[in-house]
Short mmCIF file of C-alpha atoms in Angstrom, two decimals:
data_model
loop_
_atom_site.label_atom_id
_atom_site.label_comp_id
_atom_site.label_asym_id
_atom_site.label_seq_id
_atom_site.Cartn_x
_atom_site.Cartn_y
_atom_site.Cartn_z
CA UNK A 1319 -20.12 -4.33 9.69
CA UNK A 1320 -17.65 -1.31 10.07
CA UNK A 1321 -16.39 -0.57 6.62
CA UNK A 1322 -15.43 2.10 3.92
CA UNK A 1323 -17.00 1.74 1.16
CA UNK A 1324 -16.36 3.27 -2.21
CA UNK A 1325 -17.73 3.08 -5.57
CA UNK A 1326 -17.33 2.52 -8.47
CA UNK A 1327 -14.91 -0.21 -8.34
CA UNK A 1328 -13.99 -0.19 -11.80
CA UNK A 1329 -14.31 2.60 -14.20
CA UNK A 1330 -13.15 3.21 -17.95
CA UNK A 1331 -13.61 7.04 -18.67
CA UNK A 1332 -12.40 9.37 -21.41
CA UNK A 1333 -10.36 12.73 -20.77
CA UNK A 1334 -12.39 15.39 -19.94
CA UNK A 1335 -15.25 13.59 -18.74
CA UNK A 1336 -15.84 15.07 -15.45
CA UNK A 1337 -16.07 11.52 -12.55
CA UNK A 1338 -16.87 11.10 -9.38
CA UNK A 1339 -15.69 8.38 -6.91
CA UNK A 1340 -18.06 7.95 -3.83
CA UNK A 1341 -16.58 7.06 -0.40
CA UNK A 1342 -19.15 6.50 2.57
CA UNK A 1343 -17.94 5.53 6.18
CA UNK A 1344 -20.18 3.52 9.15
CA UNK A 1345 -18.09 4.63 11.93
CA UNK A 1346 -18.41 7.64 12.89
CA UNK A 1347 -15.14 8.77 11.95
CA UNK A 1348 -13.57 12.28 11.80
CA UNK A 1349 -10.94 12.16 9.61
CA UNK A 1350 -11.04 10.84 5.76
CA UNK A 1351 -8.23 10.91 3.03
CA UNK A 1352 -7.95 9.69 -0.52
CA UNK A 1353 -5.07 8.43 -1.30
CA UNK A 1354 -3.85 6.74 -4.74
CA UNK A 1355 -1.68 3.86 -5.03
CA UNK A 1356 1.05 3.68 -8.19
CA UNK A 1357 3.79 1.60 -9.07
CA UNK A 1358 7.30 2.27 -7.65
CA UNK A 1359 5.44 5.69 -5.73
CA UNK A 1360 3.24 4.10 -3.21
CA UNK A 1361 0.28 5.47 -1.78
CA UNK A 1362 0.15 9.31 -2.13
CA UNK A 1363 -2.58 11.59 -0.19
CA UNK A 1364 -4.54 13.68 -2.31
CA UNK A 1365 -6.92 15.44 0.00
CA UNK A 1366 -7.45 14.82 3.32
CA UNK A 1367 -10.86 15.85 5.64
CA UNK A 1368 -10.88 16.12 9.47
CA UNK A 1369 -14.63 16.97 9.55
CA UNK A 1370 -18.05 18.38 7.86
CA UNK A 1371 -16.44 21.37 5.74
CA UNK A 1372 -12.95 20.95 6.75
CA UNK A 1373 -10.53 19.40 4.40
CA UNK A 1374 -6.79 20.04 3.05
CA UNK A 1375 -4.40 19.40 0.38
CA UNK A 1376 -2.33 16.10 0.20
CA UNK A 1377 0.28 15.53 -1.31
CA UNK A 1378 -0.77 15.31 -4.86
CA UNK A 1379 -4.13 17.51 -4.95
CA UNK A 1380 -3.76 18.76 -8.63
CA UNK A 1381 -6.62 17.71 -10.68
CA UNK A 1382 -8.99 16.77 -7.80
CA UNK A 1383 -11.74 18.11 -5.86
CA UNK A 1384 -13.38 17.01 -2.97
CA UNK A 1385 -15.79 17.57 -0.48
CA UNK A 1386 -17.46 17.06 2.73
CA UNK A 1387 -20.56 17.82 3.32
CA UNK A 1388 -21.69 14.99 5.78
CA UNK A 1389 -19.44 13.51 8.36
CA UNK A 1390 -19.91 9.76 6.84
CA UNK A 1391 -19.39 10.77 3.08
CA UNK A 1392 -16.39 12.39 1.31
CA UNK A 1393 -16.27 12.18 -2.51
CA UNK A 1394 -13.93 12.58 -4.93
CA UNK A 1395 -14.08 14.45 -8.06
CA UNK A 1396 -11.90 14.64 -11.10
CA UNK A 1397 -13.46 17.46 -12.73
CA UNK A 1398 -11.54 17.32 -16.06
CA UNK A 1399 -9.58 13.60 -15.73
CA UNK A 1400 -6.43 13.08 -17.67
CA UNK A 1401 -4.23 10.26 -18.29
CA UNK A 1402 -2.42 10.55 -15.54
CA UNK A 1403 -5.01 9.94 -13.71
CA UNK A 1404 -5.26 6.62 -14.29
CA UNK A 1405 -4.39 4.49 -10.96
CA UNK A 1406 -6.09 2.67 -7.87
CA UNK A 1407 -7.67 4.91 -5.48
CA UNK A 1408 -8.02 4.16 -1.92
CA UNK A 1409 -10.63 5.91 0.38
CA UNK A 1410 -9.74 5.79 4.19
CA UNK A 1411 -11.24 7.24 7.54
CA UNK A 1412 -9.72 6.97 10.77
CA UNK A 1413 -11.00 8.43 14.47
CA UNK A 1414 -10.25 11.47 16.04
CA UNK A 1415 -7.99 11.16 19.46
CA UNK A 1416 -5.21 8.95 20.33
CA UNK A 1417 -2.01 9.76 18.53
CA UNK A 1418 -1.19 7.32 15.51
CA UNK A 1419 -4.77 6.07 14.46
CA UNK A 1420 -5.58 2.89 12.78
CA UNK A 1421 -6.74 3.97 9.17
CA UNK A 1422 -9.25 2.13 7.64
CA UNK A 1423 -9.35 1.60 3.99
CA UNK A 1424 -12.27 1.05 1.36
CA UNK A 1425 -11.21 -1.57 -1.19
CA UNK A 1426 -10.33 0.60 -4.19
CA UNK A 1427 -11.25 1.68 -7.86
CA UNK A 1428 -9.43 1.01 -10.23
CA UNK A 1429 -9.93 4.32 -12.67
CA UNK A 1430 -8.41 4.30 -16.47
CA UNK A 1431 -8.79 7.33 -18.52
CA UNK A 1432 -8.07 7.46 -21.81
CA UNK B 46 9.69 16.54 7.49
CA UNK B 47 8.59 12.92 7.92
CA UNK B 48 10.19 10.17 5.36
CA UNK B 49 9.45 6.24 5.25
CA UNK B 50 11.99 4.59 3.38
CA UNK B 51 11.40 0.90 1.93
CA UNK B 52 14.64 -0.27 0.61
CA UNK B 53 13.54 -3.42 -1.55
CA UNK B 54 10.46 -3.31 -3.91
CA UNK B 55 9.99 -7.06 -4.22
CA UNK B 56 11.78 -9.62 -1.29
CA UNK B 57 11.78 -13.07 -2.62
CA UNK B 58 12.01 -15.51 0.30
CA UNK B 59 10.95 -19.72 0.61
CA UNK B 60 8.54 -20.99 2.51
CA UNK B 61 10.02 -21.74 6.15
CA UNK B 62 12.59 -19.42 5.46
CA UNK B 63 13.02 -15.98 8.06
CA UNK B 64 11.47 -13.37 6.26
CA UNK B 65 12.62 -9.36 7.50
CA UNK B 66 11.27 -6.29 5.51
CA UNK B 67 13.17 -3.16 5.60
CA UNK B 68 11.56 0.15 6.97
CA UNK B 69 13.71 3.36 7.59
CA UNK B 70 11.96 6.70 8.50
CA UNK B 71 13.13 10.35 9.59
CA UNK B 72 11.12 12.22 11.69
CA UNK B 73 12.56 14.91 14.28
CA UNK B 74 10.05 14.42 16.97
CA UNK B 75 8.75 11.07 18.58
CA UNK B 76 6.84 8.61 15.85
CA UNK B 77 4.34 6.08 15.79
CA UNK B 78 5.16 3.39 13.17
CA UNK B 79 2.47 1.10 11.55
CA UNK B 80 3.09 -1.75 9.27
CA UNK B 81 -0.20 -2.18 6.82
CA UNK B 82 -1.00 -5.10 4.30
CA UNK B 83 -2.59 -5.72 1.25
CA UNK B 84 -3.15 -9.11 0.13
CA UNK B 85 -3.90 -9.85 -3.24
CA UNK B 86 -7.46 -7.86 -4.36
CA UNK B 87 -7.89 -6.92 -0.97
CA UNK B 88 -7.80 -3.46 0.88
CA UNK B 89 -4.74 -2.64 2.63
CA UNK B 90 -5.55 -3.23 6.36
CA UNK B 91 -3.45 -3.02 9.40
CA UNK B 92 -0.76 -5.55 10.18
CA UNK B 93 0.67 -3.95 13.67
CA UNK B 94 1.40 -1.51 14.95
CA UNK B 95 4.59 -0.29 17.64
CA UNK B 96 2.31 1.69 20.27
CA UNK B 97 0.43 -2.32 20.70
CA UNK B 98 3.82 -4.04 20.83
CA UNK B 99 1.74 -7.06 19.69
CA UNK B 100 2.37 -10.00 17.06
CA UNK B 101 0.17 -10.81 14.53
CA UNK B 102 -0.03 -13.70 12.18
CA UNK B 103 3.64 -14.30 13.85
CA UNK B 104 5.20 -11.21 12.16
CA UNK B 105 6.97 -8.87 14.88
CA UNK B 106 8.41 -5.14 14.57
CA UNK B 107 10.83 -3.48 16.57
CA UNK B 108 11.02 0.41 16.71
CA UNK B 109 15.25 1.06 16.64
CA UNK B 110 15.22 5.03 17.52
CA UNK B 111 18.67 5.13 16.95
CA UNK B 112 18.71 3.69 13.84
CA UNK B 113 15.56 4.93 13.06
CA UNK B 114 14.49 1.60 11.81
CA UNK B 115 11.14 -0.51 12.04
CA UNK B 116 11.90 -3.79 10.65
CA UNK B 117 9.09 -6.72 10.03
CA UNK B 118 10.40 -9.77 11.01
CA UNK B 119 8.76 -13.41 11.13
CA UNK B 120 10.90 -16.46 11.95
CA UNK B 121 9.39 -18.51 9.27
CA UNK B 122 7.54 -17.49 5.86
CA UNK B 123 4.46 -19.18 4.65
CA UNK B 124 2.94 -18.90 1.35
CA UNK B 125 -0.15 -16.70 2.97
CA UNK B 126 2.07 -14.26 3.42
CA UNK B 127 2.59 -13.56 -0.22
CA UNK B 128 1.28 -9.65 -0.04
CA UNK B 129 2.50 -6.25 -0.34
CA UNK B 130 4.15 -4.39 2.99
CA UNK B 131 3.98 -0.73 3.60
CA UNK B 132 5.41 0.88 6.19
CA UNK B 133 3.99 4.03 7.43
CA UNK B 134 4.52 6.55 10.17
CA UNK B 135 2.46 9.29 12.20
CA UNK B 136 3.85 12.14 14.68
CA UNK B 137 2.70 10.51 18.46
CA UNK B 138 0.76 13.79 18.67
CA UNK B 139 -2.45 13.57 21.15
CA UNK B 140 -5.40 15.45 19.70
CA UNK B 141 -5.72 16.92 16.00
CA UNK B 142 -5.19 15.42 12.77
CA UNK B 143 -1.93 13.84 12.33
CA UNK B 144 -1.17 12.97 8.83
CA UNK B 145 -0.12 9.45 8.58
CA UNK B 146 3.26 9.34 5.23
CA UNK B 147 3.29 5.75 3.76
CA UNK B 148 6.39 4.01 2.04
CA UNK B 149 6.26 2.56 -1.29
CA UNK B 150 5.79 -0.63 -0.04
CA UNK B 151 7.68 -4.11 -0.75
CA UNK B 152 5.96 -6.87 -2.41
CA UNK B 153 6.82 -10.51 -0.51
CA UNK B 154 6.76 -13.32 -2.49
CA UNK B 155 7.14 -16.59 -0.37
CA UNK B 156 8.11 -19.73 -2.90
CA UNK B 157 6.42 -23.19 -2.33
#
């Protein structure tokens, strides 16, 4: 089945605690974002990828890393987390080509830091 | 700059009743407009989209270049439909990475 898939799902962490949220793709896609989801701001990008070694600043990249290293993975990593970092994070690929791709979405994770 | 404006945060409609969820966007060259959904504990995953000019699950969208609009529309709402809307648009670029700006999304809620 084509999917995103990311993990964890859930996660309770405390500040400072360096985390990393895993986001592996079946498709063969170029492109991968992370995006996170908030109340009243909708989703936000926070990095995006559009192949092995090639990725780029969102919208809100401050406070994350990420990398890609293989076409069908592209993790993300809080390196230092803070409360503000607490939210739903969404994983997405979509394919290189025709103009306005379909994005494809992983399911979430939910992170909390405290 | 590209902008995706979603008016109402929550749209409260009844069952049976025509359902239409505001999307507004600004964008200087030509756009491609999406509408995505994300029913409840599910991923968001695409509703339609304007380049397919298709209906699904009887919802419809019209792309309004002049006033820059892309409305969601469905004659009559059923309690399924109970999810939360986000617009989004992309620059109708061939080739390259196009980055794709979201709205902050309206939350239906369809009363029994």
């Amino acid at each position: 089945e084509a999917q995103v898939t990311q993990n964890p799902r859930y996660l309770i962490t405390v500040t400072g605690k360096k985390l990393t949220v895993t986001c592996s793709q079946n498709m063969n896609h170029e492109y991968m974002s992370w995006y996170r989801q908030d109340p009243g701001l909708g989703l936000r990008q926070i990095y995006y990828s559009m192949n092995v070694e090639v990725t780029d600043k969102g919208d809100v990249p401050e406070g994350y890393k990420v990398s890609r290293k293989e076409k069908r993975n592209f993790p993300l990593i809080l390196e230092s987390p803070s409360p503000n970092q607490t939210s739903l994070y969404f994983c997405a690929s979509s394919l290189e080509g025709a103009p306005g791709n379909t994005i494809y979405f992983g399911e979430g994770s939910w992170l909390t830091v405290v | 700059a590209q902008r995706v404006t979603q008016p109402e945060k929550l749209l409260s409609v009844f069952k049976g009743a025509p359902v239409e969820l505001k999307c507004n966007y600004s964008y200087s060259g030509s756009p491609e407009l999406f509408w995505y959904v994300q029913y409840s504990r599910q991923r968001l995953q695409l509703l339609l989209r304007h380049i397919s000019r298709e209906s699904i699950k009887g919802f419809t969208a019209d792309l309004n270049k002049g006033e820059t609009s892309f409305h969601l529309k469905k004659p009559f709402a059923q309690e399924e439909d109970s999810a939360m809307y986000y617009c989004a648009l992309s620059p109708l670029v061939s080739g390259g990475y196009q980055k794709v700006t979201f709205g902050i999304g309206t939350k239906l809620q369809v009363i029994p």
